[in-house]
mmCIF file of C-alpha atoms in Angstrom:
data_model
loop_
_atom_site.group_PDB
_atom_site.id
_atom_site.type_symbol
_atom_site.label_atom_id
_atom_site.label_comp_id
_atom_site.label_asym_id
_atom_site.label_seq_id
_atom_site.Cartn_x
_atom_site.Cartn_y
_atom_site.Cartn_z
ATOM 1 C CA MET A 1 89.084 119.908 75.699
ATOM 2 C CA VAL A 2 85.390 120.181 75.547
ATOM 3 C CA ASN A 3 84.922 119.519 71.831
ATOM 4 C CA ARG A 4 86.905 118.429 68.780
ATOM 5 C CA THR A 5 87.779 122.004 67.819
ATOM 6 C CA ASP A 6 89.249 122.713 71.244
ATOM 7 C CA SER A 7 91.108 119.419 71.082
ATOM 8 C CA ASN A 8 92.651 120.317 67.731
ATOM 9 C CA ILE A 9 93.831 123.669 69.069
ATOM 10 C CA PHE A 10 95.307 121.934 72.104
ATOM 11 C CA TYR A 11 97.200 119.414 69.987
ATOM 12 C CA PHE A 12 98.396 122.079 67.562
ATOM 13 C CA TYR A 13 99.927 123.973 70.462
ATOM 14 C CA ARG A 14 101.550 120.828 71.804
ATOM 15 C CA PHE A 15 102.866 119.802 68.389
ATOM 16 C CA ILE A 16 104.489 123.198 67.871
ATOM 17 C CA CYS A 17 106.176 122.872 71.256
ATOM 18 C CA SER A 18 107.511 119.480 70.157
ATOM 19 C CA ALA A 19 109.421 120.964 67.196
ATOM 20 C CA PHE A 20 112.683 120.642 69.114
ATOM 21 C CA TYR A 21 112.562 116.872 68.692
ATOM 22 C CA LEU A 22 116.306 116.498 68.195
ATOM 23 C CA LEU A 23 117.338 118.933 70.925
ATOM 24 C CA PRO A 24 115.854 117.612 74.197
ATOM 25 C CA VAL A 25 118.784 118.527 76.416
ATOM 26 C CA LEU A 26 119.167 122.045 75.030
ATOM 27 C CA PHE A 27 115.416 122.574 75.189
ATOM 28 C CA LEU A 28 115.215 121.508 78.810
ATOM 29 C CA SER A 29 118.198 123.530 79.952
ATOM 30 C CA GLY A 30 117.180 126.644 78.048
ATOM 31 C CA CYS A 31 113.449 126.878 78.627
ATOM 32 C CA PHE A 32 112.556 125.548 82.043
ATOM 33 C CA GLY A 33 114.855 127.348 84.445
ATOM 34 C CA VAL A 34 116.299 124.197 86.005
ATOM 35 C CA ILE A 35 118.347 125.432 88.938
ATOM 36 C CA GLN A 36 120.461 124.011 91.728
ATOM 37 C CA LYS A 37 118.608 122.474 94.666
ATOM 38 C CA SER A 38 120.270 124.974 97.010
ATOM 39 C CA ASP A 39 118.501 127.787 95.130
ATOM 40 C CA LEU A 40 115.034 126.243 95.293
ATOM 41 C CA ILE A 41 112.436 127.757 97.606
ATOM 42 C CA TYR A 42 109.828 125.237 98.636
ATOM 43 C CA THR A 43 109.001 125.532 102.329
ATOM 44 C CA GLY A 44 105.354 124.544 102.509
ATOM 45 C CA GLY A 45 105.400 123.668 98.814
ATOM 46 C CA VAL A 46 102.111 123.529 96.923
ATOM 47 C CA ALA A 47 100.727 120.015 96.425
ATOM 48 C CA VAL A 48 100.443 119.030 92.767
ATOM 49 C CA GLU A 49 96.875 117.880 92.092
ATOM 50 C CA SER A 50 97.088 117.846 88.290
ATOM 51 C CA PHE A 51 99.471 118.705 85.507
ATOM 52 C CA SER A 52 99.808 119.006 81.745
ATOM 53 C CA SER A 53 103.165 118.746 80.031
ATOM 54 C CA ASN A 54 105.031 118.088 76.835
ATOM 55 C CA ALA A 55 107.059 114.941 77.401
ATOM 56 C CA MET A 56 109.810 112.755 76.050
ATOM 57 C CA PHE A 57 109.179 109.041 76.654
ATOM 58 C CA SER A 58 112.185 106.700 76.427
ATOM 59 C CA TYR A 59 112.674 102.963 76.888
ATOM 60 C CA ALA A 60 115.858 100.914 76.688
ATOM 61 C CA SER A 61 116.760 97.281 77.332
ATOM 62 C CA SER A 62 119.593 94.990 76.292
ATOM 63 C CA ASP A 63 117.997 94.252 72.921
ATOM 64 C CA ARG A 64 115.871 97.250 71.960
ATOM 65 C CA SER A 65 115.170 100.915 72.547
ATOM 66 C CA PHE A 66 112.373 103.361 71.852
ATOM 67 C CA SER A 67 111.792 107.082 72.282
ATOM 68 C CA GLY A 68 109.078 109.486 71.309
ATOM 69 C CA ARG A 69 107.742 112.911 72.149
ATOM 70 C CA GLY A 70 104.195 113.717 73.111
ATOM 71 C CA ILE A 71 102.095 115.017 75.974
ATOM 72 C CA LEU A 72 101.299 113.750 79.454
ATOM 73 C CA LEU A 73 98.229 114.683 81.501
ATOM 74 C CA PHE A 74 97.728 113.748 85.145
ATOM 75 C CA ARG A 75 94.955 114.336 87.646
ATOM 76 C CA LYS A 76 94.722 112.957 91.159
ATOM 77 C CA PRO A 77 93.916 110.496 92.381
ATOM 78 C CA ASP A 78 94.490 108.115 89.483
ATOM 79 C CA GLN A 79 93.806 109.567 86.016
ATOM 80 C CA ILE A 80 96.550 109.663 83.379
ATOM 81 C CA ARG A 81 96.652 110.267 79.660
ATOM 82 C CA ALA A 82 99.700 110.016 77.407
ATOM 83 C CA VAL A 83 99.916 110.796 73.698
ATOM 84 C CA ILE A 84 103.062 109.611 71.912
ATOM 85 C CA LEU A 85 103.908 111.184 68.564
ATOM 86 C CA SER A 86 106.056 110.225 65.606
ATOM 87 C CA PRO A 87 108.886 112.580 64.550
ATOM 88 C CA PHE A 88 106.454 113.940 61.945
ATOM 89 C CA GLY A 89 103.735 114.791 64.480
ATOM 90 C CA SER A 90 101.292 111.957 63.822
ATOM 91 C CA VAL A 91 99.898 110.039 66.802
ATOM 92 C CA LEU A 92 101.630 106.701 67.301
ATOM 93 C CA GLN A 93 99.891 105.706 70.505
ATOM 94 C CA GLU A 94 97.487 106.971 73.147
ATOM 95 C CA VAL A 95 97.338 105.642 76.690
ATOM 96 C CA TYR A 96 94.421 106.264 79.072
ATOM 97 C CA ILE A 97 94.597 105.147 82.699
ATOM 98 C CA ARG A 98 91.901 105.463 85.337
ATOM 99 C CA GLY A 99 92.607 103.531 88.511
ATOM 100 C CA GLU A 100 93.513 99.982 87.505
ATOM 101 C CA GLN A 101 91.890 100.293 84.074
ATOM 102 C CA ILE A 102 94.094 101.070 81.085
ATOM 103 C CA THR A 103 93.264 101.565 77.413
ATOM 104 C CA ILE A 104 95.988 101.680 74.769
ATOM 105 C CA ILE A 105 95.023 102.991 71.340
ATOM 106 C CA ASP A 106 96.884 102.185 68.127
ATOM 107 C CA PRO A 107 95.264 104.724 65.767
ATOM 108 C CA ALA A 108 97.203 103.716 62.659
ATOM 109 C CA ASN A 109 95.706 100.221 62.777
ATOM 110 C CA GLY A 110 92.311 101.218 64.190
ATOM 111 C CA LYS A 111 92.805 99.115 67.320
ATOM 112 C CA ALA A 112 92.422 99.598 71.063
ATOM 113 C CA PHE A 113 93.426 97.296 73.908
ATOM 114 C CA SER A 114 91.659 97.580 77.244
ATOM 115 C CA GLY A 115 91.814 95.857 80.624
ATOM 116 C CA ASN A 116 93.481 95.824 84.057
ATOM 117 C CA TYR A 117 96.959 97.327 83.853
ATOM 118 C CA MET A 118 98.449 94.266 85.563
ATOM 119 C CA GLU A 119 97.560 92.373 82.373
ATOM 120 C CA LEU A 120 100.263 94.334 80.565
ATOM 121 C CA PRO A 121 103.383 92.445 79.486
ATOM 122 C CA GLU A 122 105.919 92.103 82.297
ATOM 123 C CA LYS A 123 108.728 93.147 79.966
ATOM 124 C CA GLY A 124 108.970 95.550 77.050
ATOM 125 C CA ASN A 125 108.202 99.205 76.395
ATOM 126 C CA LEU A 126 104.562 98.836 77.519
ATOM 127 C CA SER A 127 105.417 97.246 80.871
ATOM 128 C CA GLY A 128 106.366 100.565 82.464
ATOM 129 C CA TRP A 129 102.705 101.601 82.535
ATOM 130 C CA ARG A 130 102.179 98.898 85.179
ATOM 131 C CA TYR A 131 104.000 101.152 87.657
ATOM 132 C CA ILE A 132 102.981 104.624 86.524
ATOM 133 C CA HIS A 133 100.821 105.357 89.593
ATOM 134 C CA TRP A 134 103.798 104.582 91.855
ATOM 135 C CA LEU A 135 106.166 106.641 89.707
ATOM 136 C CA LEU A 136 103.919 109.714 89.875
ATOM 137 C CA ASP A 137 103.331 109.406 93.626
ATOM 138 C CA ILE A 138 105.811 112.162 94.478
ATOM 139 C CA ASP A 139 106.027 113.679 97.969
ATOM 140 C CA THR A 140 105.269 117.384 98.277
ATOM 141 C CA PRO A 141 108.615 119.210 98.711
ATOM 142 C CA ASP A 142 109.410 120.417 102.219
ATOM 143 C CA SER A 143 112.761 122.124 102.825
ATOM 144 C CA LEU A 144 112.288 121.646 106.587
ATOM 145 C CA ARG A 145 112.414 117.874 106.178
ATOM 146 C CA GLY A 146 116.152 117.704 105.537
ATOM 147 C CA SER A 147 117.949 114.641 104.183
ATOM 148 C CA GLU A 148 117.065 111.107 105.217
ATOM 149 C CA ILE A 149 116.478 107.539 104.089
ATOM 150 C CA ILE A 150 113.279 105.958 105.372
ATOM 151 C CA ASP A 151 111.491 102.641 105.091
ATOM 152 C CA ARG A 152 107.757 103.169 104.822
ATOM 153 C CA THR A 153 104.461 101.801 103.578
ATOM 154 C CA ASN A 154 103.189 103.828 100.646
ATOM 155 C CA LYS A 155 99.579 104.704 99.867
ATOM 156 C CA PHE A 156 99.256 101.562 97.753
ATOM 157 C CA GLY A 157 100.011 99.387 100.789
ATOM 158 C CA ASP A 158 103.477 98.372 99.573
ATOM 159 C CA ASN A 159 106.778 98.730 101.399
ATOM 160 C CA GLU A 160 109.412 100.997 99.897
ATOM 161 C CA LYS A 161 112.677 102.708 100.739
ATOM 162 C CA ALA A 162 112.593 106.446 100.051
ATOM 163 C CA VAL A 163 115.585 108.777 99.848
ATOM 164 C CA PHE A 164 115.174 112.509 100.545
ATOM 165 C CA GLU A 165 117.739 115.243 100.000
ATOM 166 C CA ASN A 166 117.040 118.695 101.424
ATOM 167 C CA GLY A 167 113.360 117.802 101.597
ATOM 168 C CA LEU A 168 113.114 116.610 97.988
ATOM 169 C CA LEU A 169 112.248 113.031 97.091
ATOM 170 C CA MET A 170 115.255 111.731 95.157
ATOM 171 C CA SER A 171 114.447 108.034 94.773
ATOM 172 C CA LYS A 172 112.277 105.110 95.845
ATOM 173 C CA LYS A 173 112.947 101.389 95.764
ATOM 174 C CA SER A 174 110.328 98.659 95.964
ATOM 175 C CA PRO A 175 110.799 95.284 97.702
ATOM 176 C CA VAL A 176 110.765 93.542 94.295
ATOM 177 C CA GLY A 177 113.737 95.606 93.162
ATOM 178 C CA GLY A 178 112.223 98.331 90.991
ATOM 179 C CA HIS A 179 113.971 101.677 91.459
ATOM 180 C CA VAL A 180 112.733 105.135 90.488
ATOM 181 C CA SER A 181 114.822 108.287 90.688
ATOM 182 C CA TYR A 182 113.734 111.912 90.358
ATOM 183 C CA GLY A 183 115.948 114.610 88.890
ATOM 184 C CA MET A 184 116.066 118.048 87.299
ATOM 185 C CA TYR A 185 113.917 119.613 90.013
ATOM 186 C CA SER A 186 112.672 122.987 88.857
ATOM 187 C CA THR A 187 110.526 125.800 90.162
ATOM 188 C CA VAL A 188 107.055 125.511 88.638
ATOM 189 C CA GLN A 189 104.302 127.928 89.681
ATOM 190 C CA LYS A 190 105.546 128.473 93.252
ATOM 191 C CA THR A 191 106.440 124.867 93.922
ATOM 192 C CA VAL A 192 109.167 122.534 92.700
ATOM 193 C CA PHE A 193 108.731 119.371 90.689
ATOM 194 C CA PRO A 194 111.092 116.892 89.019
ATOM 195 C CA LEU A 195 111.292 117.237 85.250
ATOM 196 C CA GLU A 196 112.922 113.829 84.873
ATOM 197 C CA ILE A 197 111.616 110.488 86.175
ATOM 198 C CA THR A 198 113.754 107.388 85.609
ATOM 199 C CA TYR A 199 112.529 103.886 86.412
ATOM 200 C CA GLU A 200 114.882 100.892 86.317
ATOM 201 C CA THR A 201 113.739 97.294 86.690
ATOM 202 C CA VAL A 202 115.534 94.189 87.930
ATOM 203 C CA LYS A 203 115.415 93.006 84.308
ATOM 204 C CA ASP A 204 117.794 95.815 83.276
ATOM 205 C CA GLU A 205 115.111 97.866 81.578
ATOM 206 C CA LYS A 206 115.053 101.634 81.847
ATOM 207 C CA PHE A 207 112.087 103.957 81.360
ATOM 208 C CA ILE A 208 112.580 107.731 81.309
ATOM 209 C CA ILE A 209 109.951 110.464 81.271
ATOM 210 C CA GLN A 210 111.239 114.004 80.701
ATOM 211 C CA LEU A 211 108.737 116.811 81.197
ATOM 212 C CA GLU A 212 108.802 120.095 79.297
ATOM 213 C CA ASP A 213 106.609 123.177 79.514
ATOM 214 C CA LEU A 214 105.002 121.800 82.673
ATOM 215 C CA GLU A 215 101.830 123.436 83.997
ATOM 216 C CA ILE A 216 100.389 122.320 87.318
ATOM 217 C CA ASN A 217 97.007 122.374 89.044
ATOM 218 C CA LEU A 218 95.027 123.034 85.893
ATOM 219 C CA THR A 219 91.324 122.390 85.515
ATOM 220 C CA LEU A 220 91.311 119.441 83.126
ATOM 221 C CA ALA A 221 88.049 118.430 81.486
ATOM 222 C CA GLU A 222 86.661 114.999 82.280
ATOM 223 C CA ASN A 223 86.717 114.009 78.618
ATOM 224 C CA SER A 224 90.463 114.635 78.564
ATOM 225 C CA PHE A 225 90.785 111.247 80.239
ATOM 226 C CA THR A 226 88.063 109.420 78.311
ATOM 227 C CA PRO A 227 89.171 107.465 75.225
ATOM 228 C CA ASP A 228 87.138 107.796 72.035
ATOM 229 C CA LEU A 229 86.675 104.189 70.932
ATOM 230 C CA VAL A 230 84.270 104.939 68.088
ATOM 231 C CA LYS A 231 85.390 103.191 64.878
ATOM 232 C CA LEU A 232 88.073 101.242 66.759
ATOM 233 C CA ARG A 233 88.247 97.482 67.212
ATOM 234 C CA VAL A 234 88.671 96.825 70.932
ATOM 235 C CA TYR A 235 90.673 93.818 72.137
ATOM 236 C CA PRO A 236 91.521 92.484 75.611
ATOM 237 C CA LEU A 237 94.681 94.000 77.033
ATOM 238 C CA SER A 238 96.068 90.512 77.547
ATOM 239 C CA SER A 239 96.227 90.031 73.761
ATOM 240 C CA LEU A 240 99.246 92.356 73.684
ATOM 241 C CA LYS A 241 101.408 89.572 75.153
#
């Protein structure tokens, strides 16, 4: 996405792919070749350095729920962009993350909120972005690894319990009780990757990201991860509380 014209083409393509808004399960099962783990071939699987995908974002708690389609971009080590759309294709929200810095854009109201992601609310549909780096830290598949449960220190310096099945990372649990599970592993460009990521908190909140039309190891332009704050009023992230 080098210029606005390219960006419009990119979004048009993504919006067309999102036309199956009311058929997420059928769309996933029919278009992405999700197959049984026993049929996957992933010895020496390719490491995922970046990806671009249509996505369904869902949040549920005891008193509210939210879901929306959009796109998700990721590039190692720590760059993320999410665009969440309304059922009619307009942009409800954009999220840009680079390291510990996060910017959330509310285009309808001409506002942006920026700051350290740990300033996000500890509960609610925005709180899941506090853990997105951990959620997307997915081990490269290795069918020679077998099945095991291990306690380890992750790359963020935190302890976690990781569960592997036939060399695939199935779940992780943090010492504070957060639990992420990975499902719907599918063959994607000579590797395998989970198309569903589910995060559950100790506060009985559930966040689900379902990926569709996933493409990995793309060359993503730097400005794909740079928010355009022109004409927006920018507020501290802490003001979202």
